[in-house]
XYZ file of C-alpha atoms in Angstrom:
724
model
C 61.408 111.523 79.982
C 63.846 111.997 82.838
C 66.773 113.824 81.290
C 69.926 113.074 83.233
C 73.208 113.899 81.620
C 76.762 112.679 82.229
C 79.929 113.757 80.550
C 83.165 111.814 81.033
C 86.588 111.917 79.497
C 89.732 109.886 78.972
C 91.242 108.598 75.716
C 92.023 104.962 76.420
C 90.011 104.956 79.599
C 86.316 104.180 79.531
C 85.119 107.321 77.796
C 81.602 108.350 78.689
C 80.029 110.763 76.200
C 76.900 112.724 76.986
C 73.965 110.309 77.139
C 70.238 110.809 77.583
C 68.500 108.276 79.813
C 64.825 107.326 79.675
C 62.637 106.689 82.712
C 62.333 102.942 82.012
C 64.560 102.335 85.059
C 61.782 103.551 87.300
C 59.501 100.869 85.917
C 62.197 98.236 86.306
C 62.870 99.259 89.893
C 59.156 99.162 90.752
C 58.859 95.700 89.213
C 61.786 94.469 91.299
C 60.195 95.966 94.388
C 56.971 94.104 93.784
C 58.735 90.825 93.150
C 61.122 91.006 96.084
C 58.381 90.781 98.728
C 58.963 88.361 101.523
C 62.133 87.037 99.932
C 63.957 90.022 101.383
C 63.221 88.951 104.960
C 66.187 87.860 107.025
C 66.317 84.611 108.959
C 65.218 86.200 112.213
C 64.551 89.871 111.538
C 61.855 92.148 110.252
C 61.484 92.744 106.536
C 63.957 95.067 104.881
C 62.515 98.491 104.052
C 62.892 97.933 100.315
C 62.056 100.960 98.196
C 62.265 101.648 94.472
C 65.759 102.723 93.472
C 66.116 105.010 90.495
C 69.137 103.897 88.554
C 71.069 107.179 88.244
C 72.424 108.090 84.826
C 76.011 108.017 85.996
C 78.765 106.965 83.600
C 76.801 105.309 80.847
C 79.445 103.711 78.663
C 79.003 103.005 74.958
C 79.914 99.523 73.779
C 82.514 100.907 71.360
C 84.609 102.117 74.293
C 84.576 98.921 76.338
C 87.812 97.518 74.892
C 90.006 99.782 76.949
C 93.483 98.843 75.834
C 95.368 96.400 73.662
C 98.720 94.754 74.031
C 101.483 94.849 71.423
C 99.789 92.057 69.484
C 96.512 93.961 69.352
C 94.774 91.495 71.686
C 92.297 92.939 74.164
C 93.758 93.190 77.642
C 90.402 93.539 79.417
C 89.397 90.243 81.071
C 86.849 88.336 78.988
C 83.337 88.432 80.462
C 79.749 88.561 79.317
C 78.581 91.932 80.619
C 79.757 95.264 81.969
C 78.613 96.552 85.355
C 77.465 100.178 85.232
C 75.585 100.624 88.520
C 75.144 98.771 91.804
C 72.270 99.105 94.277
C 72.674 97.576 97.734
C 69.897 97.256 100.326
C 71.411 95.441 103.278
C 70.873 94.804 106.965
C 73.900 93.970 109.097
C 73.269 91.652 112.069
C 76.253 92.240 114.337
C 75.266 89.592 116.913
C 74.938 86.861 114.282
C 77.841 88.205 112.174
C 75.506 88.091 109.190
C 74.207 90.211 106.324
C 70.932 89.878 104.449
C 69.136 91.878 101.803
C 69.509 92.440 98.089
C 72.158 93.515 95.585
C 71.028 94.777 92.188
C 73.599 94.923 89.400
C 72.743 97.038 86.352
C 74.448 95.261 83.459
C 75.060 95.844 79.795
C 76.015 93.107 77.358
C 79.512 93.133 75.908
C 78.608 90.817 73.056
C 75.405 89.831 71.225
C 73.399 86.906 72.509
C 74.448 87.204 76.150
C 71.856 85.063 77.943
C 73.915 84.139 80.992
C 75.948 86.234 83.434
C 78.396 85.231 86.124
C 78.471 87.230 89.324
C 81.201 86.883 91.945
C 79.496 85.476 95.055
C 81.626 83.669 97.616
C 79.781 81.819 100.386
C 76.511 83.631 99.691
C 73.154 81.907 100.363
C 71.033 82.898 97.382
C 67.290 83.095 97.981
C 66.039 84.466 94.703
C 67.267 86.160 91.544
C 64.972 88.591 89.729
C 65.047 90.466 86.446
C 63.664 93.874 85.502
C 60.132 92.526 85.115
C 60.241 90.914 88.541
C 60.522 87.436 87.078
C 62.399 84.792 89.033
C 65.483 83.678 87.113
C 67.188 80.300 87.098
C 70.577 80.270 88.775
C 73.287 77.922 89.954
C 76.468 78.199 92.012
C 79.803 77.194 90.540
C 82.527 77.684 93.123
C 82.546 81.384 93.975
C 80.472 82.257 90.893
C 76.707 82.777 90.777
C 75.628 81.857 87.243
C 72.330 83.495 86.277
C 70.324 82.372 83.240
C 68.466 85.360 81.812
C 64.890 85.191 80.558
C 66.051 86.787 77.296
C 69.466 87.770 75.933
C 70.760 91.147 77.041
C 70.411 93.759 74.338
C 73.524 95.702 73.400
C 73.572 99.311 74.645
C 70.670 98.626 77.024
C 71.106 98.356 80.767
C 69.225 95.613 82.571
C 69.062 95.001 86.345
C 69.668 91.617 87.942
C 68.653 91.544 91.590
C 69.972 88.902 93.972
C 68.146 88.397 97.267
C 70.518 86.658 99.663
C 71.997 86.172 103.107
C 75.602 85.550 104.095
C 77.885 85.029 107.053
C 81.099 86.408 105.558
C 84.341 84.540 106.205
C 86.403 87.212 104.469
C 85.951 90.669 102.995
C 83.596 91.896 105.755
C 84.602 91.730 109.405
C 82.541 92.000 112.582
C 84.485 93.026 115.664
C 84.546 95.201 118.728
C 86.856 97.488 120.624
C 89.502 95.450 122.482
C 88.923 94.220 126.019
C 88.973 96.820 128.750
C 87.379 99.505 126.594
C 83.704 100.391 126.594
C 81.650 98.061 124.419
C 82.049 99.209 120.835
C 80.696 97.016 118.048
C 82.372 97.512 114.680
C 81.962 96.245 111.128
C 84.252 97.027 108.224
C 84.887 95.834 104.680
C 88.224 95.060 103.050
C 87.424 95.168 99.367
C 90.820 94.816 97.715
C 91.582 92.770 95.806
C 88.593 90.383 95.882
C 87.022 90.946 99.275
C 83.662 92.452 98.371
C 82.398 89.269 96.688
C 82.191 87.766 100.177
C 79.388 90.112 101.259
C 77.567 91.151 98.099
C 77.260 89.447 94.711
C 78.205 91.405 91.604
C 80.850 91.683 88.917
C 84.174 92.531 90.548
C 86.834 92.175 87.866
C 89.527 94.876 88.108
C 88.260 96.320 84.825
C 84.773 97.000 86.225
C 83.770 100.474 87.392
C 80.385 101.259 88.854
C 78.336 103.962 90.461
C 76.549 103.065 93.674
C 73.524 103.693 95.821
C 73.312 101.815 99.093
C 71.062 101.527 102.105
C 72.872 100.060 105.105
C 70.851 99.207 108.221
C 72.801 98.713 111.461
C 72.021 98.447 115.166
C 73.619 99.194 118.548
C 73.703 102.925 117.819
C 76.356 102.479 115.143
C 76.973 105.009 112.375
C 77.975 104.057 108.843
C 80.619 105.552 106.583
C 80.490 104.329 102.996
C 81.728 105.259 99.556
C 80.232 108.445 98.184
C 78.015 110.940 99.970
C 75.603 110.421 102.836
C 72.194 111.517 101.546
C 69.870 110.347 104.306
C 69.721 108.813 107.786
C 66.588 107.043 109.012
C 65.852 106.252 112.652
C 64.075 102.977 113.474
C 64.327 103.005 117.283
C 66.231 100.758 119.685
C 69.538 101.979 118.266
C 68.760 100.853 114.700
C 69.314 103.216 111.802
C 69.546 103.105 108.022
C 72.202 105.141 106.260
C 71.719 105.945 102.587
C 74.920 106.518 100.604
C 75.266 107.472 96.963
C 78.337 107.542 94.746
C 77.847 109.361 91.459
C 81.323 108.817 90.027
C 82.177 105.309 88.785
C 84.865 103.543 90.814
C 86.414 100.064 90.697
C 84.071 97.590 92.395
C 86.825 96.338 94.693
C 87.247 99.839 96.148
C 83.664 100.156 97.397
C 84.027 100.642 101.140
C 81.979 100.280 104.297
C 82.571 100.771 108.014
C 80.176 100.925 110.947
C 80.836 101.719 114.605
C 79.879 104.116 117.349
C 81.970 106.854 115.843
C 82.836 110.452 116.557
C 83.172 112.536 113.402
C 85.602 115.457 113.154
C 85.998 117.874 110.276
C 89.732 118.186 109.579
C 89.335 120.976 107.057
C 88.465 121.577 103.432
C 90.158 122.150 100.099
C 87.850 123.845 97.651
C 84.534 122.006 97.709
C 86.002 118.886 99.341
C 85.578 118.423 103.071
C 87.953 116.103 104.919
C 86.410 114.233 107.837
C 87.818 111.746 110.308
C 85.653 109.114 112.008
C 86.926 107.224 115.029
C 85.348 104.966 117.655
C 84.109 107.100 120.527
C 86.522 105.684 123.101
C 89.665 106.692 121.179
C 91.726 109.764 121.975
C 90.810 112.965 120.159
C 94.376 114.222 120.605
C 95.812 111.123 118.933
C 93.396 111.574 116.033
C 94.414 115.203 115.548
C 98.118 114.319 115.593
C 97.790 111.386 113.195
C 95.694 113.135 110.550
C 96.944 116.708 110.858
C 98.650 116.689 107.437
C 95.790 115.136 105.464
C 94.302 118.412 104.259
C 97.700 119.766 103.218
C 98.445 116.531 101.344
C 95.100 116.660 99.548
C 95.867 120.175 98.362
C 99.465 119.255 97.440
C 98.369 116.315 95.289
C 95.593 118.290 93.619
C 97.895 121.153 92.667
C 100.753 118.892 91.588
C 98.521 116.717 89.407
C 96.523 119.686 88.055
C 93.410 117.791 89.104
C 91.658 118.557 92.370
C 90.517 115.649 94.492
C 88.074 113.821 92.206
C 85.210 113.257 94.644
C 82.820 115.338 96.733
C 84.122 114.267 100.139
C 86.965 112.397 101.751
C 86.507 110.345 104.914
C 89.203 108.767 107.066
C 87.815 105.946 109.195
C 89.658 104.335 112.100
C 88.747 100.756 113.034
C 90.229 98.012 115.173
C 91.872 94.875 113.768
C 92.156 96.109 110.207
C 95.177 93.852 109.741
C 97.178 96.495 107.864
C 98.048 100.093 108.705
C 95.766 101.500 106.030
C 93.511 100.423 103.183
C 92.129 102.530 100.368
C 88.452 102.439 99.504
C 86.595 104.920 97.356
C 86.177 108.266 99.203
C 86.683 106.549 102.592
C 90.090 105.172 103.568
C 90.357 102.793 106.509
C 93.089 102.913 109.154
C 94.062 100.598 111.979
C 93.646 102.095 115.448
C 96.456 100.141 117.092
C 99.017 100.988 114.418
C 98.045 104.597 113.639
C 96.514 106.216 116.726
C 99.533 106.502 118.976
C 100.372 108.322 122.167
C 102.840 111.180 122.060
C 105.593 108.848 123.270
C 104.728 106.132 120.759
C 104.861 108.643 117.915
C 108.516 109.213 118.752
C 109.178 105.598 117.762
C 106.896 105.642 114.718
C 108.350 108.904 113.361
C 106.871 109.614 109.924
C 105.155 106.208 109.436
C 101.608 107.323 110.428
C 101.747 110.391 108.187
C 103.053 108.352 105.270
C 100.237 105.825 105.690
C 97.627 108.584 105.731
C 99.007 110.290 102.624
C 99.536 106.981 100.781
C 95.863 105.996 101.090
C 94.818 109.501 100.058
C 97.098 109.315 97.008
C 95.258 106.196 95.878
C 92.226 108.356 95.128
C 94.129 109.626 92.115
C 96.078 106.457 91.286
C 94.156 103.318 92.119
C 90.596 104.682 92.138
C 90.233 107.677 89.775
C 92.855 106.157 87.478
C 92.614 102.435 88.149
C 94.845 99.550 87.061
C 93.338 97.735 84.103
C 93.810 94.305 85.677
C 95.691 92.589 88.477
C 98.934 92.545 86.488
C 98.847 96.337 86.366
C 98.220 96.810 90.079
C 101.891 97.682 90.495
C 101.178 101.018 88.761
C 98.628 102.082 91.369
C 100.939 101.207 94.255
C 103.984 102.736 92.588
C 102.331 106.072 91.859
C 100.664 106.223 95.287
C 104.040 105.577 96.943
C 105.696 108.155 94.687
C 103.091 110.788 95.618
C 103.474 109.889 99.296
C 107.248 110.387 99.047
C 106.888 113.591 97.043
C 104.855 114.974 99.943
C 107.599 113.842 102.329
C 110.140 115.662 100.157
C 107.903 118.734 100.302
C 108.007 118.590 104.113
C 111.494 117.222 104.840
C 113.560 117.764 101.711
C 114.788 115.405 98.974
C 117.723 114.023 100.991
C 115.378 112.517 103.595
C 113.395 110.861 100.797
C 116.572 109.521 99.178
C 117.170 107.600 102.418
C 113.637 106.184 102.274
C 114.288 104.940 98.746
C 117.527 103.332 99.923
C 115.602 101.533 102.664
C 113.140 100.259 100.043
C 115.986 99.111 97.801
C 117.565 97.088 100.601
C 114.173 95.628 101.551
C 113.706 94.526 97.951
C 117.171 92.947 97.848
C 116.635 91.222 101.195
C 113.384 89.716 99.888
C 115.297 87.991 97.105
C 113.686 90.193 94.433
C 112.718 87.073 92.471
C 109.971 87.116 89.860
C 108.592 89.991 87.850
C 106.889 93.068 89.208
C 103.596 91.542 88.038
C 103.887 88.647 90.497
C 100.591 88.610 92.341
C 100.544 89.454 96.049
C 104.280 90.129 96.336
C 104.532 93.282 98.475
C 108.257 93.595 97.788
C 107.375 94.212 94.168
C 104.305 96.413 94.585
C 105.705 98.574 97.363
C 109.442 98.623 96.663
C 110.331 97.737 93.105
C 107.362 99.669 91.684
C 108.316 102.998 93.287
C 111.918 102.368 92.262
C 110.874 102.017 88.626
C 109.364 105.504 88.875
C 112.484 106.799 90.618
C 114.610 105.522 87.748
C 112.253 107.160 85.262
C 112.598 110.371 87.271
C 116.367 110.029 86.889
C 115.864 110.143 83.121
C 113.162 112.803 82.745
C 113.713 114.846 85.913
C 111.307 115.491 88.763
C 109.167 117.897 86.770
C 109.170 115.446 83.875
C 107.700 112.724 86.081
C 105.076 115.138 87.389
C 104.244 115.938 83.767
C 103.765 112.230 83.045
C 101.588 111.809 86.140
C 99.433 114.806 85.172
C 98.956 113.433 81.660
C 97.927 110.017 82.994
C 95.341 111.628 85.260
C 94.121 113.892 82.467
C 93.850 111.162 79.856
C 92.745 108.212 82.003
C 90.777 109.840 84.818
C 87.585 107.903 85.433
C 88.999 104.889 83.609
C 91.955 102.543 83.593
C 95.623 102.482 82.705
C 98.329 99.952 81.979
C 102.110 99.842 81.640
C 101.762 100.525 77.930
C 99.937 103.765 78.753
C 102.864 104.844 80.927
C 105.235 104.202 78.023
C 103.027 106.037 75.524
C 102.424 109.073 77.751
C 106.117 109.380 78.641
C 106.992 109.454 74.952
C 104.292 112.028 74.209
C 105.105 114.326 77.113
C 108.891 114.048 77.488
C 110.193 112.460 74.283
C 111.700 109.520 76.195
C 111.037 106.018 74.904
C 110.722 103.922 78.048
C 109.896 100.661 76.286
C 113.260 98.895 76.781
C 113.506 100.108 80.362
C 109.996 98.926 81.258
C 110.663 95.605 79.564
C 113.765 95.164 81.722
C 112.410 96.396 85.050
C 108.701 95.575 84.858
C 108.481 92.504 82.661
C 111.914 91.211 83.646
C 112.563 89.246 86.827
C 114.745 90.368 89.711
C 117.166 93.270 89.897
C 120.818 93.375 88.776
C 123.561 92.724 91.283
C 126.776 94.459 90.401
C 130.294 93.750 91.605
C 132.387 96.852 90.988
C 136.108 97.170 91.527
C 137.616 100.650 91.573
C 141.390 100.744 91.101
C 144.291 102.902 89.964
C 142.952 106.078 91.527
C 145.005 109.280 91.104
C 147.496 109.861 88.287
C 144.826 111.477 86.150
C 142.414 108.588 85.821
C 140.667 105.552 87.244
C 139.957 101.975 86.212
C 136.535 100.457 86.932
C 135.639 96.797 86.377
C 131.889 96.043 86.489
C 130.532 92.492 86.661
C 126.841 91.629 86.472
C 126.062 88.769 88.833
C 123.058 86.490 89.020
C 120.407 86.846 86.325
C 121.207 87.186 82.649
C 122.976 90.488 82.038
C 121.062 93.346 80.500
C 121.807 96.802 79.172
C 122.431 99.341 81.945
C 123.446 102.964 82.206
C 125.636 103.186 85.300
C 126.033 106.749 86.625
C 129.528 107.346 88.021
C 130.882 110.476 89.679
C 134.617 111.144 89.557
C 135.925 113.372 92.359
C 139.019 115.205 91.116
C 141.905 116.758 93.002
C 141.133 120.183 91.554
C 137.712 120.126 93.290
C 135.681 119.243 90.221
C 133.067 116.489 90.211
C 132.447 114.894 86.816
C 129.490 112.539 86.231
C 129.561 110.059 83.359
C 127.074 107.349 82.389
C 128.881 104.116 81.635
C 127.043 101.835 79.200
C 127.062 98.229 80.326
C 125.586 95.324 78.336
C 128.066 92.499 78.824
C 128.486 90.228 81.823
C 131.755 92.054 82.581
C 133.311 95.214 81.245
C 136.324 97.340 82.115
C 136.205 101.123 81.892
C 139.249 103.415 81.995
C 138.488 107.112 82.385
C 141.137 109.856 82.070
C 141.034 113.455 83.281
C 143.366 116.401 83.452
C 143.508 116.094 87.232
C 144.118 113.268 89.673
C 141.072 111.211 90.708
C 140.525 111.136 94.475
C 137.366 109.025 94.520
C 134.844 107.269 92.321
C 131.214 107.333 93.519
C 128.901 104.796 91.890
C 125.328 106.002 91.280
C 125.873 109.147 93.380
C 122.215 110.264 93.421
C 120.731 106.832 94.086
C 118.916 106.387 90.759
C 119.661 102.745 89.948
C 117.826 99.905 91.669
C 120.533 97.292 91.996
C 122.609 95.414 94.512
C 126.095 96.881 94.806
C 129.279 95.150 95.931
C 131.775 97.985 95.479
C 135.434 97.475 96.271
C 137.596 100.515 96.839
C 139.989 101.744 99.560
C 138.704 102.761 103.003
C 140.070 106.255 102.424
C 137.817 106.579 99.388
C 134.769 105.461 101.395
C 135.566 108.005 104.082
C 135.758 110.732 101.447
C 132.348 109.624 100.107
C 130.902 109.913 103.626
C 131.558 113.663 103.697
C 128.515 115.981 103.966
C 129.231 117.234 100.442
C 128.069 113.847 99.097
C 124.405 113.162 98.467
C 122.239 111.223 100.905
C 122.165 108.036 98.821
C 125.947 108.095 98.443
C 126.399 108.528 102.192
C 123.957 105.687 102.911
C 125.912 103.329 100.665
C 129.132 104.070 102.585
C 127.834 102.355 105.713
C 127.863 98.676 104.700
C 131.459 98.606 103.382
C 132.746 100.663 106.336
C 130.989 98.308 108.757
C 132.547 95.306 107.030
C 135.984 96.884 107.211
C 135.525 97.968 110.849
C 134.596 94.434 111.886
C 137.677 92.900 110.271
C 141.340 92.692 111.203
C 142.800 94.193 108.055
C 144.670 97.459 107.853
C 142.177 100.295 107.922
C 139.784 98.631 110.403
C 140.353 101.298 113.063
C 139.970 104.072 110.502
C 136.731 102.508 109.207
C 135.344 102.197 112.747
C 136.142 105.832 113.475
C 134.423 106.862 110.249
C 131.341 104.819 111.065
C 131.104 106.345 114.535
C 131.524 109.832 113.076
C 128.565 109.159 110.798
C 126.487 108.021 113.792
C 127.371 111.208 115.658
C 127.362 113.830 112.924
C 125.407 112.964 109.783
C 122.536 115.450 109.349
C 120.007 112.709 108.484
C 118.623 110.556 111.291
C 118.097 107.619 108.949
C 121.789 107.514 108.086
C 122.881 107.908 111.728
C 120.579 105.046 112.701
C 121.820 102.845 109.875
C 125.440 103.361 110.913
C 124.652 102.048 114.401
C 122.545 99.162 113.100
C 125.385 97.924 110.885
C 128.082 98.394 113.498
C 129.801 95.101 114.325
C 132.991 95.399 116.316
C 134.878 94.044 119.304
C 136.681 97.340 119.853
C 135.878 98.795 123.323
C 136.721 102.280 122.052
C 133.336 102.304 120.303
C 131.409 102.474 123.602
C 132.107 106.135 124.490
C 130.844 107.683 121.220
C 127.803 105.361 121.207
C 126.949 106.546 124.731
C 127.161 110.130 123.480
C 124.681 109.285 120.729
C 122.322 107.745 123.289
C 122.484 110.796 125.520
C 122.276 113.462 122.845
C 120.595 112.357 119.622
C 117.160 113.964 119.092
C 115.739 110.979 117.165
C 114.275 108.103 119.198
C 115.085 105.491 116.568
C 118.744 106.524 116.596
C 118.834 106.288 120.388
C 117.251 102.824 120.252
C 119.916 101.712 117.773
C 122.570 103.090 120.119
C 121.268 100.994 123.026
C 121.271 97.885 120.865
C 124.821 98.630 119.746
C 125.888 98.887 123.408
C 124.125 95.604 124.113
C 126.075 93.970 121.300
C 129.359 95.359 122.641
C 128.516 94.039 126.121
C 127.744 90.584 124.712
C 131.171 90.583 123.043
C 132.967 91.632 126.207
C 133.863 95.039 124.781
C 131.669 97.140 127.086
C 131.829 97.239 130.870
C 128.762 98.192 132.921
C 130.773 99.850 135.692
C 129.197 102.071 138.341
C 129.704 105.316 136.413
C 128.279 103.859 133.210
C 125.315 102.404 135.086
C 124.574 105.799 136.583
C 124.591 107.396 133.135
C 122.277 104.704 131.757
C 119.865 105.016 134.688
C 119.697 108.793 134.272
C 119.032 108.316 130.559
C 116.298 105.796 131.371
C 114.603 108.270 133.706
C 114.654 111.057 131.128
C 113.828 108.924 128.084
C 110.390 109.669 126.517
C 110.415 106.844 123.954
C 108.787 103.553 125.051
C 110.992 101.444 122.779
C 114.206 103.100 124.003
C 113.120 102.651 127.626
C 112.446 98.979 126.934
C 115.851 98.535 125.312
C 117.533 100.292 128.259
C 115.681 98.060 130.727
C 117.036 95.005 128.942
C 120.570 96.391 129.023
C 120.364 97.402 132.694
C 119.146 93.947 133.685
C 122.490 92.595 132.511
C 124.153 94.429 135.411
C 122.212 92.262 137.856
């Protein structure tokens, strides 16, 4: 007997108790080897070097634990299917010239119900040549859409794993991409997979429901001197001559099938560093700049350590690879143990990084964060995908707060809130393939929870989710349950409103009767049906005190009158930026200017800009005062994001705005602020409020000569052309 032992954990995750495994898999693998024979030959290539694959004893899962979670009605939330995937063996050759793949995929399955005599594998566009069982017998099969339906020779026995091997060829139209370095560079063939959410079914057949986790062993044969980075650990490389090699990868921890990754290119590998036993490597096509790689990924090791310490769970896998490819289509994409990044969007020159600011670092840390939330703790199904994106974004922003401070992150949340509002914010957070929900509303749900339980409280919840669900799955109900266990807060009504409910509230708020010891506030909920809200309000008193009260709002409209022992100078709605809503706040310009003071929080200062810009662009009393306040923000606010926003929202015909905007252009250290300043000058010129006289032209030309940012230089070129 081969005694291989696995021990897993996780209450409502797939719990894997210690299990002894017999050597019957060796016999099954040998039978498959004998049966595969010539069927494994490609259309125009030599036979695949098929060898017996021992099914490792990784993550054997008892049938009693397969119903991972239930909804409030007690109904199983796992998608209905016939069998559970426990291990995947791939033996594939990649033909870059023909953009084709051929070989075999063996899925080790276990029945989820008695009498399972048919299984459905996801297989989109795949040319099936033969399907074999453990005894090497050819099985009947048929294609139904993107499903390969296999009729088994005998029903699967419960608690027994059986392999089903598919011998096939495919020219993928999605999921796996063949490309090369862009024109002008040295020839560099590349291949990469995009597994999420359903991409892998286009290049290998298997079960790929979100609730499936699997271990993996894979042999990938490639040509043209390419190297392969896959999910797991590289255990062997075999040379075949003429630039052809086989790379053997093995993943011993079960991961969601959709996160299995693959990339091949002529790559240069660099060790970025290590945290404990985990080594961080970066792989980039040979022709790309080593300096750009170092600058882009320099914080990866620190982020890996930060997440591991904060979550009380070190990085869950043996290695972490960061792979740069061309034409990824997105900035970054998580795959198990090997995140992919787009060369054009991430590997920037020193000048280009001035324009990108923190975006490359945030992309790198976001994909790393998914190895805790998204892969180690995976969403139970597609409806719960928002959790993975929300927690990965939250971890990404917690690392930004660690580097830059919480005020800088408050501005990032405000940008997300406005992006969500601009998108219309229709539908629920579960709406499939709605980035505004996954990447904006989801993180905001966690920010609102943090407003209730505190920053350490949210970290406590995150640690408990990782501890209880690591190696398995989680759902919104698990978030509610863990929050109650760990912090005592019942989040059910909140999650029902913000996760299951559609849209976000839009509030019209009128602040009146300031001073004389009190203030009157009228709040109206616009748009969707009103719901219960706690509206944080800060009252700024003449004696210097700041009093925060939570106003309970359930009706469509409600009036609040608050009295104090001192005059009220200002009323600041949601001063810390903890409520995801649209705000139309009406109060005097003098009150907005007071809110813009450095003593206010970053979110409060951000929310000053839109009403000041509206007032500055009008003809009412206070327009000049509002314009001066907006320009002061652009010149003096300590946060670049707020200075930039003030210039972006500026809309005026007043020529007096030109001089301070020029000072911003000539002196601000942030390239994005300077670019906004040029665009503001362009707008003034178009409105006849800015004259490109000789002295001004000289200043602009000198700025153009000294400017390091490509986008600012381009904007200046456009402005200078107007003089001709």
